Short mmCIF file of C-alpha atoms and ligand atoms in Angstrom, two decimals:
data_model
loop_
_atom_site.label_atom_id
_atom_site.label_comp_id
_atom_site.label_asym_id
_atom_site.label_seq_id
_atom_site.Cartn_x
_atom_site.Cartn_y
_atom_site.Cartn_z
CA MET A 1 49.25 -4.66 -43.29
CA VAL A 2 48.26 -1.17 -42.78
CA ALA A 3 46.97 -0.69 -46.73
CA ASN A 4 46.15 2.39 -47.72
CA SER A 5 46.21 4.15 -44.18
CA ARG A 6 45.70 7.69 -46.13
CA VAL A 7 42.23 6.62 -46.38
CA ARG A 8 40.36 10.76 -47.33
CA ARG A 9 37.48 11.64 -45.13
CA LYS A 10 34.30 12.18 -46.72
CA LYS A 11 33.40 16.13 -46.43
CA TYR A 12 30.14 16.81 -45.17
CA HIS A 13 27.76 20.38 -45.49
CA ILE A 14 28.19 21.67 -41.97
CA SER A 15 25.75 25.03 -42.36
CA LYS A 16 27.59 28.54 -41.31
CA ARG A 17 25.85 29.74 -38.49
CA ALA A 18 26.68 25.33 -36.79
CA GLY A 19 30.70 26.15 -37.67
CA GLN A 20 30.51 29.72 -36.62
CA LEU A 21 30.18 28.26 -33.11
CA SER A 22 33.50 28.09 -30.94
CA PRO A 23 33.80 24.79 -28.79
CA SER A 24 32.98 25.67 -25.67
CA GLY A 25 35.92 26.60 -22.88
CA ILE A 26 34.78 25.05 -20.42
CA ARG A 27 34.64 21.09 -22.25
CA LYS A 28 38.16 21.23 -23.74
CA PHE A 29 39.35 21.44 -20.18
CA PHE A 30 37.00 18.81 -19.20
CA ASP A 31 38.78 16.59 -21.80
CA LEU A 32 41.76 16.94 -20.81
CA LEU A 33 40.98 16.29 -16.68
CA ALA A 34 38.72 13.30 -17.76
CA THR A 35 41.85 12.11 -18.74
CA MET A 36 44.34 12.53 -15.40
CA GLU A 37 44.37 11.30 -12.56
CA GLY A 38 44.37 12.48 -8.89
CA VAL A 39 42.19 16.04 -10.27
CA ILE A 40 40.86 18.53 -8.41
CA SER A 41 38.02 19.51 -9.71
CA LEU A 42 37.02 23.34 -8.71
CA GLY A 43 35.90 22.94 -12.95
CA VAL A 44 32.01 21.88 -13.01
CA GLY A 45 29.48 24.19 -12.45
CA GLU A 46 27.44 22.03 -10.76
CA PRO A 47 25.59 20.17 -6.91
CA ASP A 48 28.86 17.93 -5.64
CA TYR A 49 24.96 17.06 -3.64
CA ALA A 50 22.81 14.13 -5.20
CA THR A 51 18.96 15.02 -5.52
CA PRO A 52 16.83 15.46 -2.38
CA TRP A 53 16.26 11.50 -1.29
CA HIS A 54 11.93 12.62 -1.37
CA ILE A 55 12.40 14.17 -4.58
CA THR A 56 14.17 11.53 -6.11
CA GLU A 57 12.07 8.87 -4.64
CA ALA A 58 8.19 11.00 -5.73
CA ALA A 59 10.07 10.35 -9.36
CA ILE A 60 10.61 6.66 -7.91
CA GLN A 61 7.16 6.33 -7.91
CA SER A 62 5.59 7.16 -10.45
CA LEU A 63 7.64 5.13 -13.01
CA GLU A 64 6.49 1.99 -11.07
CA LYS A 65 3.39 3.26 -11.11
CA GLY A 66 3.81 3.22 -15.16
CA GLN A 67 3.59 7.05 -15.36
CA THR A 68 6.50 6.58 -18.64
CA MET A 69 4.33 8.20 -21.11
CA TYR A 70 4.30 12.28 -22.53
CA THR A 71 2.73 14.89 -21.17
CA SER A 72 0.96 17.75 -22.80
CA ASN A 73 3.28 19.99 -24.29
CA LEU A 74 3.28 22.80 -22.06
CA GLY A 75 4.24 20.18 -19.06
CA MET A 76 2.04 18.52 -16.63
CA PRO A 77 -1.36 20.29 -15.58
CA GLU A 78 0.11 19.66 -12.01
CA LEU A 79 3.55 20.77 -12.10
CA ARG A 80 2.37 24.57 -13.70
CA GLN A 81 -0.01 24.46 -11.25
CA GLU A 82 2.70 24.11 -8.93
CA LEU A 83 4.76 26.96 -10.58
CA ALA A 84 2.08 29.55 -10.39
CA ARG A 85 1.69 28.43 -6.07
CA HIS A 86 5.19 29.33 -5.99
CA LEU A 87 6.26 32.29 -8.17
CA GLN A 88 3.19 34.24 -6.73
CA ALA A 89 4.71 33.02 -2.72
CA GLU A 90 8.04 34.51 -3.83
CA TYR A 91 7.15 37.91 -6.07
CA GLY A 92 3.92 37.64 -5.65
CA LEU A 93 3.47 37.08 -9.40
CA LYS A 94 0.77 36.04 -10.57
CA TYR A 95 1.10 33.38 -14.08
CA ASP A 96 -2.51 31.86 -15.61
CA PRO A 97 -0.93 28.67 -15.77
CA ALA A 98 -2.51 27.51 -18.78
CA THR A 99 -1.28 29.90 -20.82
CA GLU A 100 1.67 31.34 -19.47
CA LEU A 101 4.36 28.82 -17.98
CA LEU A 102 6.60 26.23 -20.15
CA ILE A 103 8.10 23.61 -18.65
CA THR A 104 10.78 22.60 -20.75
CA VAL A 105 14.35 20.52 -20.86
CA GLY A 106 16.26 22.84 -18.10
CA VAL A 107 16.32 26.79 -19.05
CA SER A 108 19.02 25.37 -21.74
CA GLU A 109 16.27 24.99 -23.73
CA ALA A 110 13.77 27.67 -21.98
CA LEU A 111 17.33 30.33 -22.93
CA ASP A 112 17.18 28.71 -26.88
CA LEU A 113 13.21 28.53 -27.20
CA SER A 114 12.99 32.10 -26.57
CA MET A 115 15.75 33.53 -28.46
CA ARG A 116 14.40 31.28 -31.86
CA ALA A 117 10.60 32.42 -30.41
CA MET A 118 11.55 36.36 -31.14
CA LEU A 119 14.87 36.57 -33.47
CA ASP A 120 15.52 36.43 -37.76
CA PRO A 121 17.76 36.66 -39.07
CA GLY A 122 20.11 40.38 -37.81
CA ASP A 123 18.57 41.08 -35.00
CA GLU A 124 20.49 42.04 -31.72
CA VAL A 125 20.80 41.26 -27.90
CA ILE A 126 22.21 43.11 -25.81
CA MET A 127 24.48 41.62 -23.10
CA PRO A 128 26.87 41.22 -20.09
CA ASP A 129 30.75 40.63 -21.00
CA PRO A 130 31.06 37.89 -19.07
CA CYS A 131 28.60 35.63 -18.88
CA TYR A 132 27.36 32.67 -19.23
CA VAL A 133 28.66 30.33 -22.17
CA SER A 134 25.13 29.50 -23.60
CA TYR A 135 24.06 32.98 -24.36
CA GLU A 136 26.05 33.94 -27.26
CA PRO A 137 25.13 30.56 -28.96
CA CYS A 138 21.39 30.67 -28.93
CA VAL A 139 21.46 34.41 -30.80
CA ILE A 140 23.50 32.68 -33.96
CA LEU A 141 21.57 29.74 -34.15
CA PRO A 142 18.49 32.33 -35.71
CA GLY A 143 20.96 34.16 -37.32
CA GLY A 144 21.31 37.44 -34.44
CA LYS A 145 24.24 39.16 -32.79
CA THR A 146 25.39 39.43 -30.07
CA VAL A 147 25.33 43.11 -28.32
CA ALA A 148 27.99 43.41 -25.58
CA VAL A 149 28.25 44.55 -23.04
CA ALA A 150 31.02 45.07 -20.39
CA THR A 151 30.84 44.96 -16.54
CA ARG A 152 33.61 45.63 -14.49
CA GLU A 153 34.48 44.35 -11.20
CA GLU A 154 34.91 47.75 -9.97
CA ASP A 155 31.12 48.15 -10.57
CA ASN A 156 30.24 44.50 -9.09
CA PHE A 157 29.98 43.20 -12.11
CA GLU A 158 26.54 45.16 -12.76
CA LEU A 159 25.13 45.91 -15.66
CA SER A 160 25.01 49.80 -17.08
CA ALA A 161 22.05 50.85 -17.93
CA VAL A 162 23.04 53.89 -19.28
CA GLU A 163 25.78 51.68 -21.43
CA VAL A 164 22.66 49.75 -22.14
CA GLU A 165 21.04 52.44 -23.81
CA ALA A 166 23.57 53.67 -25.67
CA ARG A 167 23.72 50.55 -27.44
CA ILE A 168 20.68 50.48 -28.93
CA THR A 169 19.84 49.72 -32.27
CA ASP A 170 16.57 49.31 -34.60
CA ARG A 171 16.90 45.95 -34.88
CA THR A 172 17.42 44.92 -31.33
CA ARG A 173 15.10 42.80 -29.93
CA ALA A 174 16.01 41.91 -26.56
CA ILE A 175 18.37 42.66 -22.91
CA LEU A 176 19.53 39.00 -21.64
CA LEU A 177 20.37 38.92 -18.04
CA GLY A 178 22.03 36.27 -15.92
CA TYR A 179 21.67 37.58 -12.10
CA PRO A 180 23.22 35.90 -10.04
CA ALA A 181 25.73 35.88 -12.40
CA ASN A 182 27.91 32.64 -13.84
CA PRO A 183 30.63 33.62 -14.17
CA THR A 184 31.65 35.88 -11.26
CA GLY A 185 29.11 35.28 -8.72
CA ALA A 186 27.82 39.00 -9.26
CA VAL A 187 24.37 39.98 -7.56
CA MET A 188 22.29 42.72 -9.03
CA SER A 189 21.23 45.52 -6.65
CA ARG A 190 17.15 46.70 -7.03
CA ASP A 191 17.89 49.72 -7.41
CA LYS A 192 20.85 48.44 -10.46
CA MET A 193 18.26 46.09 -12.02
CA ALA A 194 15.27 48.58 -12.27
CA GLU A 195 17.03 50.71 -14.19
CA VAL A 196 18.11 48.82 -16.79
CA ALA A 197 14.41 47.07 -16.51
CA ALA A 198 12.89 51.35 -17.03
CA VAL A 199 15.21 51.33 -19.95
CA ALA A 200 14.21 47.70 -21.33
CA ARG A 201 10.19 50.00 -21.11
CA ARG A 202 11.56 53.23 -22.45
CA HIS A 203 12.32 51.57 -25.33
CA GLY A 204 9.21 48.07 -25.87
CA LEU A 205 12.09 45.47 -25.46
CA VAL A 206 11.84 42.05 -23.39
CA VAL A 207 13.92 41.58 -21.13
CA VAL A 208 15.13 37.92 -21.10
CA SER A 209 16.41 37.08 -17.49
CA ASP A 210 18.12 33.85 -16.67
CA GLU A 211 17.78 33.68 -13.57
CA ILE A 212 19.03 30.07 -12.29
CA TYR A 213 20.62 30.99 -9.05
CA ALA A 214 17.75 33.19 -7.91
CA ARG A 215 17.62 30.67 -4.22
CA LEU A 216 21.36 30.64 -4.12
CA VAL A 217 22.06 34.20 -2.65
CA TYR A 218 24.08 34.84 0.40
CA GLY A 219 23.12 38.32 2.67
CA VAL A 220 21.72 39.65 -0.54
CA GLU A 221 18.11 39.50 -1.61
CA HIS A 222 17.64 38.20 -5.03
CA THR A 223 16.05 40.49 -7.94
CA CYS A 224 13.18 39.66 -9.87
CA VAL A 225 12.80 40.92 -12.52
CA ALA A 226 9.50 40.04 -14.08
CA ALA A 227 8.02 41.45 -9.99
CA LEU A 228 9.92 45.14 -11.22
CA PRO A 229 6.91 47.08 -11.92
CA GLY A 230 5.88 46.76 -15.21
CA MET A 231 8.04 44.25 -16.22
CA LYS A 232 5.83 41.36 -15.91
CA GLU A 233 4.96 41.96 -20.13
CA ASN A 234 8.10 42.92 -20.60
CA THR A 235 10.16 40.02 -19.12
CA ILE A 236 10.81 35.92 -19.84
CA LEU A 237 11.56 34.53 -16.91
CA LEU A 238 13.66 31.56 -16.91
CA GLY A 239 13.99 29.71 -14.22
CA GLY A 240 14.82 25.83 -12.74
CA PHE A 241 15.43 23.25 -11.27
CA SER A 242 18.97 22.73 -11.74
CA LYS A 243 20.97 24.30 -9.39
CA ALA A 244 18.98 25.18 -6.21
CA TYR A 245 17.95 21.02 -5.74
CA ALA A 246 20.79 19.15 -6.89
CA MET A 247 19.12 18.24 -10.60
CA THR A 248 21.11 18.85 -13.05
CA GLY A 249 20.48 15.03 -14.50
CA TRP A 250 17.65 14.89 -14.87
CA ARG A 251 16.53 18.20 -17.61
CA ILE A 252 13.93 20.42 -16.34
CA GLY A 253 13.47 23.72 -16.03
CA TYR A 254 10.63 26.55 -16.78
CA ALA A 255 10.09 29.79 -18.94
CA ALA A 256 7.16 32.35 -17.45
CA ALA A 257 6.52 34.83 -20.65
CA PRO A 258 3.26 36.29 -22.00
CA ARG A 259 1.18 34.58 -23.56
CA GLU A 260 1.38 35.13 -27.47
CA ILE A 261 6.20 34.68 -26.72
CA ILE A 262 5.24 31.30 -24.40
CA ALA A 263 2.45 29.70 -27.45
CA ALA A 264 5.32 30.92 -29.70
CA MET A 265 7.84 29.18 -28.05
CA THR A 266 5.56 25.49 -27.37
CA LYS A 267 6.12 25.74 -30.92
CA ILE A 268 9.18 25.32 -31.27
CA HIS A 269 9.27 22.89 -28.34
CA GLN A 270 5.83 20.82 -29.18
CA TYR A 271 8.28 20.05 -32.71
CA THR A 272 11.88 19.57 -31.36
CA MET A 273 10.83 18.94 -27.79
CA MET A 274 7.96 17.30 -27.49
CA CYS A 275 7.54 17.78 -23.63
CA ALA A 276 10.16 17.43 -20.79
CA PRO A 277 11.24 14.49 -19.39
CA THR A 278 7.56 12.71 -17.11
CA MET A 279 9.54 11.51 -14.74
CA SER A 280 11.23 14.93 -14.16
CA GLN A 281 8.73 16.58 -14.20
CA VAL A 282 7.66 14.55 -11.03
CA ALA A 283 10.12 15.36 -9.08
CA ALA A 284 9.73 19.03 -9.90
CA ILE A 285 6.43 18.95 -8.35
CA GLU A 286 7.61 17.33 -5.31
CA ALA A 287 10.78 19.68 -5.41
CA LEU A 288 8.34 22.74 -5.69
CA ARG A 289 5.98 21.43 -2.79
CA SER A 290 8.89 20.36 -0.52
CA GLY A 291 12.10 21.13 -1.67
CA ASP A 292 12.05 24.29 0.34
CA GLY A 293 14.39 22.74 3.74
CA SER A 294 16.46 21.15 1.88
CA ALA A 295 17.35 24.07 -0.58
CA ALA A 296 18.52 25.59 2.01
CA GLU A 297 20.88 23.53 3.93
CA MET A 298 22.82 23.40 0.89
CA VAL A 299 22.49 27.09 0.40
CA GLU A 300 24.28 27.46 3.95
CA ASP A 301 26.58 25.19 3.22
CA TYR A 302 27.29 26.57 -0.61
CA ASN A 303 27.85 29.74 1.92
CA ARG A 304 30.66 28.58 4.28
CA ARG A 305 32.80 27.44 1.19
CA ARG A 306 31.99 30.58 -0.75
CA LEU A 307 34.27 31.93 2.44
CA VAL A 308 36.47 29.18 3.15
CA MET A 309 37.57 30.14 -1.25
CA VAL A 310 37.50 33.69 -1.49
CA LYS A 311 39.18 34.54 1.78
CA GLY A 312 42.18 31.49 0.62
CA LEU A 313 42.26 32.99 -2.75
CA ARG A 314 42.76 36.42 -1.06
CA GLU A 315 45.98 35.41 1.04
CA ILE A 316 47.06 32.91 -1.18
CA GLY A 317 47.97 36.66 -3.40
CA LEU A 318 45.16 36.39 -5.91
CA PRO A 319 42.43 39.30 -5.51
CA CYS A 320 38.92 38.37 -5.56
CA PHE A 321 35.33 40.33 -5.99
CA GLU A 322 33.15 39.28 -3.30
CA PRO A 323 30.62 36.82 -5.12
CA ARG A 324 27.52 37.02 -3.53
CA GLY A 325 25.02 34.40 -5.35
CA ALA A 326 25.90 31.44 -7.42
CA PHE A 327 28.39 29.84 -6.72
CA TYR A 328 31.72 31.11 -8.95
CA ALA A 329 34.83 32.89 -7.26
CA PHE A 330 36.33 34.82 -9.55
CA PRO A 331 39.65 36.25 -8.59
CA SER A 332 41.80 37.75 -10.60
CA VAL A 333 45.13 36.07 -12.23
CA GLU A 334 47.01 39.69 -13.68
CA ARG A 335 49.39 39.08 -10.97
CA THR A 336 50.87 35.99 -12.48
CA GLY A 337 51.48 37.87 -15.79
CA LEU A 338 49.62 34.39 -17.65
CA THR A 339 46.89 34.48 -19.40
CA SER A 340 43.89 32.93 -18.00
CA GLU A 341 44.37 30.41 -20.50
CA GLU A 342 47.76 29.76 -19.38
CA PHE A 343 46.78 29.95 -15.92
CA ALA A 344 43.86 27.23 -16.21
CA GLU A 345 46.44 24.82 -18.46
CA ARG A 346 49.36 25.90 -16.36
CA LEU A 347 47.82 25.08 -12.79
CA LEU A 348 46.01 22.18 -14.94
CA THR A 349 49.29 20.79 -16.32
CA GLU A 350 51.61 21.14 -13.22
CA GLU A 351 48.96 20.90 -10.14
CA LYS A 352 46.24 19.10 -10.61
CA VAL A 353 42.97 21.56 -9.99
CA ALA A 354 40.93 22.66 -12.65
CA VAL A 355 39.18 26.14 -12.94
CA VAL A 356 37.53 27.77 -16.13
CA PRO A 357 39.34 30.47 -17.69
CA GLY A 358 37.46 33.98 -18.09
CA SER A 359 37.74 34.16 -21.07
CA ALA A 360 35.33 31.54 -22.22
CA PHE A 361 32.39 33.98 -20.73
CA GLY A 362 33.68 36.61 -23.36
CA GLN A 363 36.57 39.17 -23.58
CA CYS A 364 35.98 41.16 -20.35
CA GLY A 365 36.93 37.74 -18.33
CA GLU A 366 40.43 37.72 -19.53
CA GLY A 367 42.33 38.44 -16.15
CA HIS A 368 39.86 36.27 -14.38
CA VAL A 369 39.46 32.12 -13.65
CA ARG A 370 36.02 30.78 -12.65
CA CYS A 371 36.59 28.60 -9.70
CA CYS A 372 33.03 26.69 -8.52
CA TYR A 373 33.21 25.95 -5.21
CA ALA A 374 30.36 23.72 -4.85
CA THR A 375 32.60 20.93 -3.69
CA SER A 376 33.68 19.19 -1.21
CA MET A 377 35.10 21.79 1.44
CA ALA A 378 38.55 19.20 1.87
CA ASP A 379 39.07 20.01 -1.79
CA ILE A 380 38.61 23.21 -1.34
CA GLU A 381 40.87 23.19 0.77
CA GLU A 382 43.32 21.37 -1.38
CA ALA A 383 43.18 22.95 -4.35
CA LEU A 384 44.12 25.83 -2.30
CA THR A 385 46.85 24.70 -1.24
CA ARG A 386 48.11 24.36 -4.67
CA MET A 387 46.84 27.06 -5.82
CA ARG A 388 49.21 28.56 -3.59
CA ARG A 389 51.99 26.37 -4.55
CA PHE A 390 51.58 27.74 -7.89
CA VAL A 391 51.43 31.16 -7.11
CA ASN A 392 54.70 31.16 -5.15
CA ARG A 393 56.30 29.83 -8.69
CA HIS A 394 54.90 32.61 -10.90
CA ARG A 395 54.69 35.72 -8.89
CA ARG A 396 55.89 38.57 -11.27
CA SER A 397 57.76 40.09 -8.93
N1 PLP B 401 21.90 29.48 -17.19
C1 PLP B 401 23.10 29.35 -16.55
C2 PLP B 401 23.66 30.95 -15.96
C3 PLP B 401 23.66 28.85 -16.25
O1 PLP B 401 24.83 28.06 -15.13
C4 PLP B 401 23.27 27.43 -16.28
C5 PLP B 401 24.18 25.62 -16.13
O2 PLP B 401 25.76 25.48 -15.78
C6 PLP B 401 22.96 26.92 -17.23
C7 PLP B 401 21.96 27.65 -17.48
C8 PLP B 401 21.98 26.32 -17.66
O3 PLP B 401 21.19 24.96 -17.04
P1 PLP B 401 20.07 23.96 -17.15
O4 PLP B 401 20.29 23.20 -15.87
O5 PLP B 401 18.37 24.39 -16.65
O6 PLP B 401 19.81 23.91 -18.60
#
């Protein structure tokens, strides 16, 4: 018996800011994908490797020893020491482990903290379009406003310092960068980065630099913004372990910044997170001490897959920008006459290949789809075969 089937749903109050966020364009596809069988996913932006065993083992040993308590809010002193050593060795940057480094729950938390520490309602943050899906929500939640600066394929998706400067107002608080870039795979050259840094210094703005893909570059160098002359004092450097060491599930990252900023971020972190997971901090120490070899092997493998993916997409007739970093290809799908969302939806339902529509990353992502090549070579090849069939069916002319 179905009694009273029209149950009246209770209305809950949802804050304007939470209500304002649109659901992630990536999640929508994962939900659809989860209901289907035989799908090849080029959608998820994470390594297909398990974490190198020596890293996992270090964490297991710490658990066996009963190392299961909270750590200092800032993170374990040994980890901060190790991170300071790493940043000095990698970029010549000297950070004080006691005051200028904060261990966080992934770059995700570090990003959120940096915005909450700096922004008051109405403050503006300049960022590239397209960009990683979390940047806008992290600005909106503390009441900030995003100011998107278009980046274009013909400019290698690099951010133009002139265009950034033109968008600065008296409410601008920061420039948020993410290179090597998700979703384009673009790497910004040292010269172009230095031009943007010069604008930030001239206007007294902080650069929040998400360098989670720093180690994933192919034949080009990664420029650490904080290491540019005069930039350490003007940069919040965000870094992580998820991508380079295949540690997405461990939820661990960090922020390196001037002490006043770290102090403000730490206040929020101590009330909301307390500390990053203890076992993950132990794993991160091991990654920094002995993880270089396994990270380099994975990068070599990504590079092989990158070459196959980009060549394959171009042969299918989808023009593809040459990605030099991260693990994404960002081909144009305009020739099919489909929007990026139509392309992704129909490719999934007709050929069971999951890609992410470029529009999920901002208006300027329209006309492209993001294909993650951190998946097996066999899957990449099969995905390309299916995509070829799809593109042949949907070719406009
Ligand atoms: N920043 C970028 C550009 C990303 O692509 C991702 C994950 O995809 C993150 C940050 C999140 O990193 P984490 O796993 O360290 O929170």
